[in-house]
Amino acid sequence: MWGNDADRKHRLEEILQREDNDDQDDNDSTQDTAEDLAKADSAQMDEDLAAAQATAEGFCVECKDQESFYSCEQCAEEFCEVCYAMLHRTGNRVRHIKKEIFKPDNKSTPVPSVNGMSTSTSKGSSLSEETLAELPESKVIVSSGSSTFGDWVIDRSKYIPMRLDLTERKLLRLLEAALNVSEYTDKVDILSYTSKSKRIVHQIKDLCAIISGLVVANDYRRGQELFADKSFEDNEEFFQVIFEIGRRHKIMNPEKMRSAYGKLMYMLMDSNMEEIESTLGFNCVIPIKTVYSYLQERDGLDVLKNDLVADATKEIISDGKTRQQIHLEIKKKERAIEVLSRKYATGNLTPDEIKVCLYSIGDNHSFLRTNRDPCDKMIKYLTTYFKPTSIEEGFSLAIRSGQQGARLTHGHETQYWYINQTLNLWREIAHEMFYLWTLSDEDMLDNDYRLRDTGQGLQRLQYCPNVSKAMHTILHKAQQKAGVWVGSSVIHLGDSNVPNAFMFIDKYNQVARILNPIISTLEKIDNIAQDEGIHAYIRDTFGGVNNLRKTIVCDFFRMAFDGSGADNFFSAGSCIDGRLTSAWNWCSQIEKKAFFPIFLLTGFTGFDGETWS
């Protein structure tokens, strides 16, 4: 067996070194191509890097917005904990000598967290990591040194959007209808000799005019109040609200507004430019309404400090429970909601408004179950059917570059940990998705962009400082947990692979669309096997139900994590985003698999998300 963490780390290092030596000659030409592409992209980003502000004294030289934590003697520079670990992970830099920077006012050892704040290791905290880990269906989104359960919930609520009410849903339908007929990106994101500013202003006013017409058609009296003898500037607040509703709805429902959301964000991105805003005469952007901001405006944050919030927002899952147990959990949840809504109701905050806030937090738990839990289930399949130190005949995870489309060479043991680390990283990203989406919204609306042909048409290349910082923090935590990281640590953001924060968010929202259909098929195999004919087919073709499951997961774990999906290591391979590219490549080849009929028998219709039931 593996023994302790040090033994596992030493063993993995030996395996990685041996496989790197064996495969070095095969990959020289491909790596040269990847390096050329990397250099080209690096050169094109020089303009953005040159515009960056100089590092303030006492701050990290790499990210420039975190206080320095280590000083490197060889580099003669100061870094925060995350950046030091990222830059000194491999090569000769791993031997560099670091010194912790002493700050007299430090009362505790800072630990990096996803929101860039430091947690404290002081003894005053009443909410330990063990306590957080035991909370059912309520796991931390942001760790910011919270000392009580209430503080933890308040931190979490800063990134949970408010559920839409009936009036907002009506406005949402009008917005979607207007965006569906708008040709904003077709008219703006093109190479043309005409003034881009004029095209942007014209298209934004055109969209606002469509929305105005739909409002009048839907409610004539309301339309008269808003638009009779008034300009767009006079209705600035109305347009800000309706655009915010669209952004908020998309965060809570990633599968909705698949094409309309891109138009909306690109339009808001343009409208936030100084030149465009001054020409329009009004601003289209306001902050997203979250549970925290909603309660703060009404002096109602105390409701989140009550321990009953855990019961009031808990998602009721029927798996393995009797009808009586489910009924008791529902009653307990309803009772907690009623108690909280009555106890904390004030003149500024009604019981119904408190309930909406609690339901919104519950919606977040539902999101996590749909998007994060599939990663947990796939990790369970991996650890149940495979062991890193032993190989069952016919079910080896080993892959070799050039065979069956693979572009990586991993032994069974290395591939096992590569899959395990990737799934755990995806899980952490899904767990932090609302926070990452908030940062994505900020990056898109606060930074300039340039059009570039990335090979998939003209795309908006944009610097993503907030998302990049958060992703490197998540990756750093995953690497610390893994001990030894298999594969590249490169995160593509603001380049030809992931042009902007919108593309990043859309990319990682695909994880659940990939894993959920596979998990659904695996869980339904027992049901379809009750038919004698299907059972005979499974027995004769795959050797039984258990062997069928192993065959499916083994093929997925081998071919969906093999570095395929592109013709160079810069776009695919073992980098952080390339792992997801390989998984999508496997999905595109599902029809060629021997077990594809089993997928169809269990109701599979595709990996798209909208058609899956």
Coordinates of C-alpha atoms in Angstrom, one line a residue:
M1 CA 0.0 0.0 0.0
W2 CA 1.0 3.6 -0.2
G3 CA 1.9 4.2 3.5
N4 CA 2.1 7.8 4.6
D5 CA 2.0 11.0 2.4
A6 CA 5.8 11.2 2.2
D7 CA 6.0 7.6 0.7
R8 CA 3.2 8.4 -1.8
K9 CA 4.9 11.6 -2.8
H10 CA 8.3 9.9 -3.2
R11 CA 6.8 7.1 -5.2
L12 CA 4.9 9.3 -7.6
E13 CA 8.0 11.5 -8.2
E14 CA 9.9 8.4 -9.3
I15 CA 7.1 7.2 -11.6
L16 CA 6.8 10.7 -13.2
Q17 CA 10.5 11.0 -13.7
R18 CA 10.8 7.5 -15.3
E19 CA 7.8 8.1 -17.7
D20 CA 9.1 11.6 -18.6
N21 CA 12.5 10.1 -19.6
D22 CA 10.8 7.3 -21.7
D23 CA 8.6 9.6 -23.6
Q24 CA 11.0 12.6 -24.1
D25 CA 12.0 11.7 -27.6
D26 CA 8.4 11.1 -28.8
N27 CA 7.2 14.5 -27.8
D28 CA 10.1 16.9 -28.8
S29 CA 8.5 18.2 -32.0
T30 CA 5.1 18.7 -30.4
Q31 CA 6.5 20.5 -27.4
D32 CA 8.5 22.8 -29.8
T33 CA 5.2 23.7 -31.5
A34 CA 3.6 24.3 -28.1
E35 CA 6.5 26.5 -27.0
D36 CA 6.3 28.5 -30.3
L37 CA 2.6 29.1 -29.7
A38 CA 3.2 30.0 -26.1
K39 CA 5.9 32.5 -27.1
A40 CA 3.6 34.0 -29.7
D41 CA 0.7 34.5 -27.2
S42 CA 3.2 35.9 -24.7
A43 CA 4.4 38.5 -27.1
Q44 CA 0.9 39.6 -28.0
M45 CA 0.1 40.1 -24.3
D46 CA 3.1 42.4 -23.7
E47 CA 1.0 45.4 -24.2
D48 CA -1.4 44.4 -21.4
L49 CA 1.5 43.5 -19.1
A50 CA 3.3 46.8 -19.8
A51 CA 0.1 48.6 -18.7
A52 CA 0.1 46.9 -15.3
Q53 CA 0.9 49.1 -12.3
A54 CA 4.2 48.8 -10.5
T55 CA 4.3 46.6 -7.5
A56 CA 3.6 48.5 -4.3
E57 CA 6.0 48.0 -1.4
G58 CA 5.2 45.0 0.7
F59 CA 3.0 43.3 -2.0
C60 CA 3.6 40.2 -4.1
V61 CA 5.7 41.0 -7.2
E62 CA 3.6 38.4 -9.2
C63 CA -0.1 39.2 -8.5
K64 CA 0.6 42.7 -7.1
D65 CA -2.5 42.7 -4.9
Q66 CA -1.6 40.4 -2.0
E67 CA 0.7 41.2 0.8
S68 CA 4.1 39.5 0.4
F69 CA 4.5 36.4 2.6
Y70 CA 7.9 34.9 1.4
S71 CA 11.1 36.4 0.2
C72 CA 13.1 34.3 -2.2
E73 CA 16.9 34.7 -1.8
Q74 CA 17.8 33.5 -5.4
C75 CA 15.0 35.6 -7.1
A76 CA 15.6 38.5 -4.8
E77 CA 11.9 39.2 -4.9
E78 CA 8.9 38.9 -2.5
F79 CA 5.8 36.7 -3.2
C80 CA 2.5 35.9 -1.5
E81 CA 2.1 32.3 -0.4
V82 CA 0.1 31.2 -3.5
C83 CA 2.4 32.8 -6.1
Y84 CA 5.5 31.5 -4.5
A85 CA 4.2 27.9 -4.5
M86 CA 3.1 28.3 -8.1
L87 CA 6.4 29.7 -9.4
H88 CA 8.7 27.4 -7.3
R89 CA 6.9 24.1 -7.8
T90 CA 9.3 22.5 -10.3
G91 CA 12.7 22.8 -11.9
N92 CA 15.7 24.4 -10.2
R93 CA 13.4 26.9 -8.6
V94 CA 12.2 24.2 -6.2
R95 CA 15.6 24.4 -4.5
H96 CA 15.3 28.2 -3.9
I97 CA 15.6 29.3 -0.3
K98 CA 12.6 31.2 1.0
K99 CA 12.3 33.3 4.1
E100 CA 9.0 34.2 5.8
I101 CA 8.6 37.9 5.9
F102 CA 8.1 39.1 9.5
K103 CA 5.4 41.7 10.0
P104 CA 5.2 43.1 13.6
D105 CA 1.4 43.5 13.4
N106 CA 0.7 39.9 12.4
K107 CA -1.2 38.2 15.2
S108 CA -1.6 34.9 13.5
T109 CA -0.3 33.0 10.5
P110 CA -2.2 33.9 7.3
V111 CA -3.6 31.2 5.1
P112 CA -4.6 32.0 1.5
S113 CA -8.3 31.6 0.7
V114 CA -10.4 31.9 -2.4
N115 CA -11.6 35.4 -1.9
G116 CA -8.1 36.7 -1.4
M117 CA -8.6 37.3 2.3
S118 CA -6.4 35.6 5.0
T119 CA -7.8 33.2 7.4
S120 CA -6.5 33.0 11.0
T121 CA -5.0 30.2 12.9
S122 CA -5.8 31.9 16.2
K123 CA -7.5 29.8 18.9
G124 CA -10.6 32.0 19.1
S125 CA -12.4 30.4 16.1
S126 CA -15.5 28.5 17.1
L127 CA -16.2 27.1 13.6
S128 CA -13.4 24.6 12.9
E129 CA -12.6 23.0 9.5
E130 CA -13.9 19.8 11.0
T131 CA -17.2 21.4 11.8
L132 CA -17.5 22.8 8.2
A133 CA -16.8 19.4 6.8
E134 CA -19.7 17.9 8.7
L135 CA -22.3 20.4 7.6
P136 CA -24.7 18.5 5.3
E137 CA -25.3 20.1 1.8
S138 CA -23.9 23.4 3.2
K139 CA -20.2 23.7 2.4
V140 CA -18.2 26.9 2.4
I141 CA -17.8 28.9 -0.8
V142 CA -15.4 31.4 0.7
S143 CA -13.1 30.9 3.7
S144 CA -12.4 34.3 5.2
G145 CA -11.6 33.5 8.8
S146 CA -15.2 33.2 10.0
S147 CA -15.3 32.4 13.7
T148 CA -19.0 31.4 13.9
F149 CA -21.5 29.6 11.8
G150 CA -23.4 32.9 11.2
D151 CA -20.2 34.6 10.0
W152 CA -19.7 31.7 7.6
V153 CA -23.2 32.0 6.2
I154 CA -22.9 35.7 5.8
D155 CA -19.6 35.3 3.8
R156 CA -21.3 32.7 1.6
S157 CA -24.4 34.9 1.0
K158 CA -22.2 37.6 -0.6
Y159 CA -22.1 35.6 -3.8
I160 CA -25.5 34.0 -3.8
P161 CA -27.9 35.9 -6.2
M162 CA -31.5 36.5 -5.0
R163 CA -34.2 34.4 -6.5
L164 CA -36.4 36.3 -9.1
D165 CA -39.9 37.3 -8.0
L166 CA -42.9 37.2 -10.3
T167 CA -42.5 40.8 -11.6
E168 CA -38.8 40.2 -12.3
R169 CA -39.6 37.0 -14.2
K170 CA -42.0 38.9 -16.5
L171 CA -39.2 41.4 -17.2
L172 CA -36.8 38.5 -17.8
R173 CA -39.0 37.1 -20.5
L174 CA -39.1 40.5 -22.3
L175 CA -35.3 40.7 -22.0
E176 CA -34.8 37.2 -23.5
A177 CA -37.2 38.0 -26.3
A178 CA -35.3 41.2 -27.2
L179 CA -31.9 39.5 -27.0
N180 CA -33.1 36.6 -29.2
V181 CA -33.8 39.0 -32.1
S182 CA -30.9 41.3 -31.5
E183 CA -27.9 41.0 -33.9
Y184 CA -25.5 42.8 -31.5
T185 CA -22.4 40.7 -31.9
D186 CA -23.0 40.2 -35.6
K187 CA -22.9 44.0 -36.1
V188 CA -20.3 45.0 -33.6
D189 CA -17.6 42.2 -33.5
I190 CA -16.6 42.5 -37.1
L191 CA -13.6 43.9 -39.0
S192 CA -14.9 47.1 -40.6
Y193 CA -13.8 50.5 -41.7
T194 CA -16.8 52.2 -40.1
S195 CA -16.6 53.6 -36.6
K196 CA -17.0 50.9 -34.0
S197 CA -18.2 53.3 -31.4
K198 CA -21.1 54.4 -33.6
R199 CA -22.0 50.8 -34.3
I200 CA -22.0 50.0 -30.6
V201 CA -24.2 53.0 -29.6
H202 CA -26.6 52.3 -32.5
Q203 CA -27.0 48.6 -31.5
I204 CA -27.5 49.4 -27.7
K205 CA -30.2 52.0 -28.5
D206 CA -31.7 49.5 -30.9
L207 CA -31.9 46.8 -28.2
C208 CA -33.3 49.3 -25.7
A209 CA -36.0 50.3 -28.3
I210 CA -37.0 46.6 -28.7
I211 CA -37.3 46.2 -25.0
S212 CA -39.4 49.4 -24.7
G213 CA -41.7 48.2 -27.5
L214 CA -42.2 44.8 -25.8
V215 CA -42.9 46.5 -22.4
V216 CA -45.6 48.6 -24.1
A217 CA -47.1 45.6 -25.9
N218 CA -47.1 43.6 -22.6
D219 CA -48.5 46.3 -20.4
Y220 CA -49.7 49.5 -22.1
R221 CA -50.3 51.5 -19.0
R222 CA -46.8 50.6 -17.6
G223 CA -45.3 51.4 -21.0
Q224 CA -46.9 54.8 -21.1
E225 CA -45.5 55.6 -17.6
L226 CA -42.0 54.7 -18.6
F227 CA -41.6 55.8 -22.2
A228 CA -44.2 58.5 -23.0
D229 CA -42.3 61.7 -23.8
K230 CA -39.2 60.3 -22.2
S231 CA -35.8 59.4 -23.6
F232 CA -33.6 56.3 -22.8
E233 CA -31.6 58.5 -20.4
D234 CA -34.8 59.1 -18.4
N235 CA -35.3 55.4 -18.0
E236 CA -31.7 54.6 -16.9
E237 CA -32.9 52.8 -13.8
F238 CA -35.4 50.6 -15.7
F239 CA -32.7 49.4 -18.1
Q240 CA -30.2 48.8 -15.3
V241 CA -32.7 46.7 -13.5
I242 CA -33.7 44.6 -16.5
F243 CA -30.1 43.9 -17.5
E244 CA -29.2 43.0 -13.9
I245 CA -32.1 40.5 -13.8
G246 CA -30.7 38.7 -16.8
R247 CA -27.2 38.4 -15.3
R248 CA -28.7 37.2 -12.0
H249 CA -30.9 34.6 -13.6
K250 CA -28.0 33.2 -15.6
I251 CA -25.8 32.6 -12.5
M252 CA -28.6 30.6 -10.8
N253 CA -29.5 28.7 -14.0
P254 CA -26.4 28.1 -16.1
E255 CA -28.3 25.9 -18.6
K256 CA -30.6 28.9 -19.5
M257 CA -30.0 31.8 -21.9
R258 CA -27.3 29.8 -23.8
S259 CA -26.9 32.3 -26.6
A260 CA -28.7 35.4 -25.2
Y261 CA -26.3 35.7 -22.2
G262 CA -23.2 36.2 -24.4
K263 CA -24.9 39.1 -26.3
L264 CA -26.0 40.7 -23.0
M265 CA -22.6 40.6 -21.4
Y266 CA -20.8 41.8 -24.6
M267 CA -23.3 44.7 -24.8
L268 CA -22.8 45.6 -21.2
M269 CA -19.0 45.3 -21.6
D270 CA -19.1 47.9 -24.4
S271 CA -21.6 50.1 -22.6
N272 CA -19.2 50.4 -19.7
M273 CA -16.5 52.1 -21.8
E274 CA -16.1 55.8 -21.1
E275 CA -16.6 56.9 -24.6
I276 CA -19.7 54.8 -25.1
E277 CA -21.3 55.8 -21.8
S278 CA -20.8 59.5 -22.4
T279 CA -22.4 59.1 -25.9
L280 CA -25.3 57.1 -24.6
G281 CA -26.0 59.4 -21.7
F282 CA -26.7 56.7 -19.2
N283 CA -25.1 53.7 -17.6
C284 CA -26.5 50.1 -18.1
V285 CA -24.7 48.3 -15.2
I286 CA -25.5 48.0 -11.6
P287 CA -24.2 45.4 -9.1
I288 CA -25.9 42.0 -9.0
K289 CA -28.5 41.7 -6.2
T290 CA -27.3 39.1 -3.7
V291 CA -28.7 37.7 -0.5
Y292 CA -26.2 39.7 1.4
S293 CA -26.8 43.0 -0.3
Y294 CA -30.6 42.6 -0.1
L295 CA -30.5 41.9 3.7
Q296 CA -27.9 44.5 4.4
E297 CA -30.1 47.3 2.8
R298 CA -32.9 46.2 5.2
D299 CA -30.7 45.7 8.3
G300 CA -31.6 42.1 8.3
L301 CA -28.2 40.3 8.4
D302 CA -28.9 38.9 11.8
V303 CA -31.3 36.3 10.3
L304 CA -28.2 34.6 8.8
K305 CA -26.5 34.3 12.2
N306 CA -29.2 31.9 13.5
D307 CA -28.2 28.3 13.5
L308 CA -31.7 27.4 12.1
V309 CA -30.5 28.6 8.7
A310 CA -28.8 25.3 8.2
D311 CA -32.2 23.5 8.5
A312 CA -34.1 26.2 6.6
T313 CA -31.8 26.0 3.6
K314 CA -31.0 22.2 3.6
E315 CA -31.9 20.4 0.4
I316 CA -34.1 17.3 1.0
I317 CA -32.7 14.3 -1.0
S318 CA -34.7 11.1 -1.1
D319 CA -31.8 8.7 -1.8
G320 CA -31.9 5.8 0.6
K321 CA -34.5 7.3 2.9
T322 CA -38.0 6.1 3.8
R323 CA -41.1 8.2 3.2
Q324 CA -41.4 8.9 6.9
Q325 CA -37.8 10.2 7.1
I326 CA -38.4 12.5 4.1
H327 CA -41.6 13.8 5.6
L328 CA -39.9 14.6 8.9
E329 CA -37.1 16.5 7.2
I330 CA -39.6 18.5 5.1
K331 CA -41.5 19.4 8.3
K332 CA -38.3 20.4 10.1
K333 CA -37.3 22.6 7.2
E334 CA -40.7 24.3 6.9
R335 CA -40.7 24.9 10.7
A336 CA -37.3 26.5 10.6
I337 CA -38.3 28.8 7.8
E338 CA -41.4 29.9 9.6
V339 CA -39.6 30.5 12.9
L340 CA -36.9 32.6 11.1
S341 CA -39.3 34.6 9.0
R342 CA -41.4 35.6 12.0
K343 CA -38.6 36.2 14.5
Y344 CA -36.6 38.6 12.3
A345 CA -39.4 40.4 10.5
T346 CA -39.3 44.2 10.9
G347 CA -40.8 47.3 9.3
N348 CA -38.0 47.1 6.6
L349 CA -38.0 43.4 6.1
T350 CA -41.2 41.3 5.7
P351 CA -41.6 37.6 6.5
D352 CA -42.0 36.9 2.8
E353 CA -38.8 38.7 1.9
I354 CA -36.9 36.6 4.5
K355 CA -38.3 33.4 3.0
V356 CA -37.1 34.5 -0.5
C357 CA -33.6 35.0 1.0
L358 CA -33.7 31.5 2.5
Y359 CA -35.0 30.0 -0.7
S360 CA -32.2 31.6 -2.6
I361 CA -29.6 30.0 -0.3
G362 CA -31.4 26.7 -0.8
D363 CA -31.2 27.2 -4.6
N364 CA -27.4 27.4 -4.2
H365 CA -27.4 24.0 -2.5
S366 CA -29.4 22.6 -5.4
F367 CA -26.9 24.1 -7.8
L368 CA -24.1 22.3 -5.9
R369 CA -25.9 19.0 -5.9
T370 CA -26.3 19.2 -9.7
N371 CA -22.8 20.6 -10.5
R372 CA -20.5 19.6 -7.7
D373 CA -21.8 16.2 -6.6
P374 CA -21.2 14.5 -10.0
C375 CA -17.5 14.9 -9.4
D376 CA -17.8 13.2 -6.0
K377 CA -19.7 10.3 -7.6
M378 CA -17.0 9.9 -10.3
I379 CA -14.3 9.9 -7.6
K380 CA -16.2 7.2 -5.8
Y381 CA -16.3 5.1 -9.0
L382 CA -12.6 5.6 -9.4
T383 CA -11.7 4.6 -5.9
T384 CA -14.2 1.7 -5.9
Y385 CA -13.2 0.0 -9.1
F386 CA -9.5 0.9 -9.3
K387 CA -6.5 0.8 -7.0
P388 CA -3.3 2.7 -7.7
T389 CA -0.9 -0.1 -6.8
S390 CA -2.8 -3.1 -8.3
I391 CA -4.2 -3.7 -11.8
E392 CA -7.2 -5.9 -12.5
E393 CA -6.8 -7.9 -15.7
G394 CA -8.4 -6.0 -18.6
F395 CA -9.0 -2.8 -16.6
S396 CA -5.6 -1.0 -16.7
L397 CA -5.7 2.8 -16.8
A398 CA -2.3 3.0 -18.5
I399 CA -2.2 5.2 -21.7
R400 CA 0.6 5.8 -24.2
S401 CA 1.1 8.7 -26.6
G402 CA 0.2 7.8 -30.2
Q403 CA -2.0 4.9 -29.3
Q404 CA -5.8 5.2 -29.5
G405 CA -5.6 8.9 -29.9
A406 CA -3.7 9.5 -26.6
R407 CA -1.3 12.4 -26.4
L408 CA 0.1 11.6 -22.9
T409 CA 2.0 8.6 -21.6
H410 CA 1.0 7.5 -18.1
G411 CA 1.3 4.2 -16.3
H412 CA -1.7 2.9 -14.4
E413 CA -0.6 4.4 -11.1
T414 CA 0.2 7.8 -12.6
Q415 CA -3.1 7.9 -14.6
Y416 CA -5.0 7.0 -11.4
W417 CA -3.7 10.0 -9.6
Y418 CA -4.0 12.3 -12.6
I419 CA -7.7 11.4 -12.8
N420 CA -8.2 11.7 -9.1
Q421 CA -6.5 15.2 -9.0
T422 CA -8.4 16.4 -12.0
L423 CA -11.8 15.4 -10.6
N424 CA -11.0 17.0 -7.3
L425 CA -10.0 20.2 -9.0
W426 CA -13.2 20.2 -11.0
R427 CA -15.1 19.7 -7.8
E428 CA -13.5 22.6 -6.1
I429 CA -14.1 24.8 -9.2
A430 CA -17.8 23.8 -9.2
H431 CA -18.0 24.4 -5.4
E432 CA -16.6 27.9 -5.9
M433 CA -18.6 28.7 -9.1
F434 CA -20.8 31.4 -7.7
Y435 CA -17.7 33.3 -6.4
L436 CA -15.9 32.8 -9.7
W437 CA -18.9 34.0 -11.6
T438 CA -19.0 37.2 -9.5
L439 CA -15.3 37.8 -10.3
S440 CA -16.0 37.0 -14.0
D441 CA -18.7 39.6 -14.1
E442 CA -16.3 42.1 -12.6
D443 CA -13.5 41.3 -15.0
M444 CA -15.7 41.5 -18.1
L445 CA -17.2 44.9 -17.1
D446 CA -14.0 46.5 -15.8
N447 CA -11.3 45.7 -18.5
D448 CA -10.7 46.6 -22.1
Y449 CA -10.5 43.9 -24.8
R450 CA -9.2 43.4 -28.3
L451 CA -10.7 41.4 -31.2
R452 CA -8.6 38.5 -32.4
D453 CA -9.1 35.5 -34.7
T454 CA -8.4 32.5 -32.4
G455 CA -9.2 29.8 -35.0
Q456 CA -12.8 29.8 -33.9
G457 CA -13.8 33.2 -35.4
L458 CA -13.2 36.6 -34.0
Q459 CA -13.2 36.5 -30.2
R460 CA -12.8 39.2 -27.5
L461 CA -9.4 38.7 -25.8
Q462 CA -9.5 40.3 -22.4
Y463 CA -7.3 40.3 -19.3
C464 CA -9.0 38.4 -16.3
P465 CA -7.0 39.4 -13.2
N466 CA -9.7 38.5 -10.6
V467 CA -10.6 35.1 -12.1
S468 CA -6.9 34.3 -12.7
K469 CA -6.0 35.0 -9.1
A470 CA -8.9 33.0 -7.7
M471 CA -8.1 30.0 -10.0
H472 CA -4.5 30.0 -9.0
T473 CA -5.6 30.0 -5.4
I474 CA -7.9 27.0 -6.0
L475 CA -5.2 25.2 -7.9
H476 CA -2.7 25.9 -5.1
K477 CA -5.0 24.4 -2.6
A478 CA -5.6 21.3 -4.8
Q479 CA -1.8 20.9 -5.3
Q480 CA -1.2 21.1 -1.6
K481 CA -3.9 18.5 -0.9
A482 CA -2.5 16.2 -3.6
G483 CA 1.1 16.3 -2.5
V484 CA 2.5 15.7 -6.0
W485 CA 0.8 17.2 -9.0
V486 CA 0.7 15.1 -12.2
G487 CA 0.7 17.2 -15.4
S488 CA 1.0 20.9 -16.2
S489 CA -0.3 23.7 -13.9
V490 CA -0.9 26.2 -16.8
I491 CA -4.2 28.0 -16.6
H492 CA -5.4 29.5 -19.9
L493 CA -7.1 32.9 -19.4
G494 CA -7.1 35.8 -21.8
D495 CA -5.5 33.8 -24.6
S496 CA -6.6 32.0 -27.8
N497 CA -7.8 29.0 -25.8
V498 CA -9.9 30.9 -23.2
P499 CA -10.3 34.4 -24.6
N500 CA -12.1 36.0 -21.7
A501 CA -13.9 35.3 -18.3
F502 CA -17.2 34.6 -20.0
M503 CA -15.6 31.7 -22.0
F504 CA -14.0 30.5 -18.8
I505 CA -17.3 30.3 -16.9
D506 CA -19.0 28.6 -19.9
K507 CA -16.2 26.1 -20.2
Y508 CA -16.4 24.8 -16.6
N509 CA -20.2 24.8 -16.6
Q510 CA -19.8 21.9 -19.0
V511 CA -18.4 19.6 -16.4
A512 CA -21.8 18.6 -15.0
R513 CA -23.1 18.2 -18.6
I514 CA -20.4 15.7 -19.2
L515 CA -20.6 13.7 -16.0
N516 CA -24.3 13.7 -15.2
P517 CA -25.3 11.6 -18.3
I518 CA -22.5 9.1 -17.6
I519 CA -23.5 8.8 -14.0
S520 CA -27.2 8.4 -14.9
T521 CA -26.4 5.6 -17.3
L522 CA -24.3 3.8 -14.6
E523 CA -27.1 4.1 -12.1
K524 CA -29.8 2.8 -14.4
I525 CA -27.9 -0.3 -15.6
D526 CA -29.5 -2.4 -12.8
N527 CA -33.0 -1.3 -13.8
I528 CA -32.6 -2.2 -17.5
A529 CA -30.9 -5.5 -16.6
Q530 CA -34.1 -6.7 -15.1
D531 CA -35.3 -7.4 -18.6
E532 CA -34.2 -10.9 -19.5
G533 CA -33.2 -10.1 -23.1
I534 CA -31.1 -7.1 -22.0
H535 CA -29.6 -9.0 -19.2
A536 CA -28.5 -11.8 -21.6
Y537 CA -27.0 -9.1 -23.9
I538 CA -25.0 -7.6 -21.1
R539 CA -23.8 -11.0 -19.9
D540 CA -22.8 -12.2 -23.3
T541 CA -21.2 -9.0 -24.5
F542 CA -19.6 -7.5 -21.3
G543 CA -19.5 -10.4 -18.9
G544 CA -22.2 -9.1 -16.5
V545 CA -23.5 -5.9 -15.0
N546 CA -20.5 -5.2 -12.8
N547 CA -18.1 -5.7 -15.7
L548 CA -20.2 -3.4 -17.8
R549 CA -19.8 -0.6 -15.3
K550 CA -16.1 -1.2 -15.1
T551 CA -15.8 -1.1 -18.9
I552 CA -17.6 2.2 -19.1
V553 CA -15.7 4.0 -16.3
C554 CA -12.4 2.5 -17.4
D555 CA -12.9 3.7 -21.0
F556 CA -13.9 7.2 -19.7
F557 CA -11.0 7.4 -17.2
R558 CA -8.5 6.4 -19.9
M559 CA -9.7 8.1 -23.1
A560 CA -11.2 11.2 -21.5
F561 CA -8.0 12.1 -19.7
D562 CA -5.4 11.3 -22.4
G563 CA -4.5 14.8 -23.5
S564 CA -6.5 14.5 -26.8
G565 CA -8.8 17.1 -28.4
A566 CA -6.3 19.3 -30.1
D567 CA -3.1 19.1 -32.2
N568 CA -0.7 20.7 -29.7
F569 CA 0.0 20.7 -26.0
F570 CA -0.8 24.4 -25.7
S571 CA -4.5 23.8 -26.5
A572 CA -4.9 20.3 -25.0
G573 CA -2.5 18.0 -23.1
S574 CA -2.3 18.0 -19.3
C575 CA -2.8 21.7 -18.7
I576 CA -5.7 22.7 -16.4
D577 CA -8.1 23.5 -19.3
G578 CA -6.7 20.8 -21.6
R579 CA -8.1 18.2 -19.2
L580 CA -11.6 19.4 -19.9
T581 CA -10.9 19.5 -23.7
S582 CA -10.0 15.8 -23.6
A583 CA -13.2 15.0 -21.8
W584 CA -15.3 16.8 -24.4
N585 CA -13.3 14.9 -27.1
W586 CA -14.4 11.6 -25.5
C587 CA -18.0 12.8 -25.5
S588 CA -17.8 13.5 -29.2
Q589 CA -16.9 9.9 -29.9
I590 CA -19.5 8.2 -27.7
E591 CA -21.4 6.8 -30.7
K592 CA -18.3 4.7 -31.6
K593 CA -18.1 3.0 -28.2
A594 CA -19.2 -0.7 -27.9
F595 CA -21.3 0.2 -24.9
F596 CA -23.2 3.0 -26.6
P597 CA -26.4 0.9 -27.0
I598 CA -26.4 0.7 -23.2
F599 CA -26.5 4.5 -23.0
L600 CA -29.4 4.6 -25.4
L601 CA -31.3 2.0 -23.4
T602 CA -31.0 4.1 -20.2
G603 CA -32.5 7.1 -22.0
F604 CA -29.4 9.0 -23.1
T605 CA -30.0 11.7 -25.6
G606 CA -26.8 13.7 -25.5
F607 CA -24.3 15.7 -23.5
D608 CA -25.9 19.1 -24.3
G609 CA -27.8 19.6 -21.1
E610 CA -31.0 20.9 -22.5
T611 CA -32.1 17.6 -24.0
W612 CA -31.0 15.4 -21.1
S613 CA -33.8 14.2 -18.8

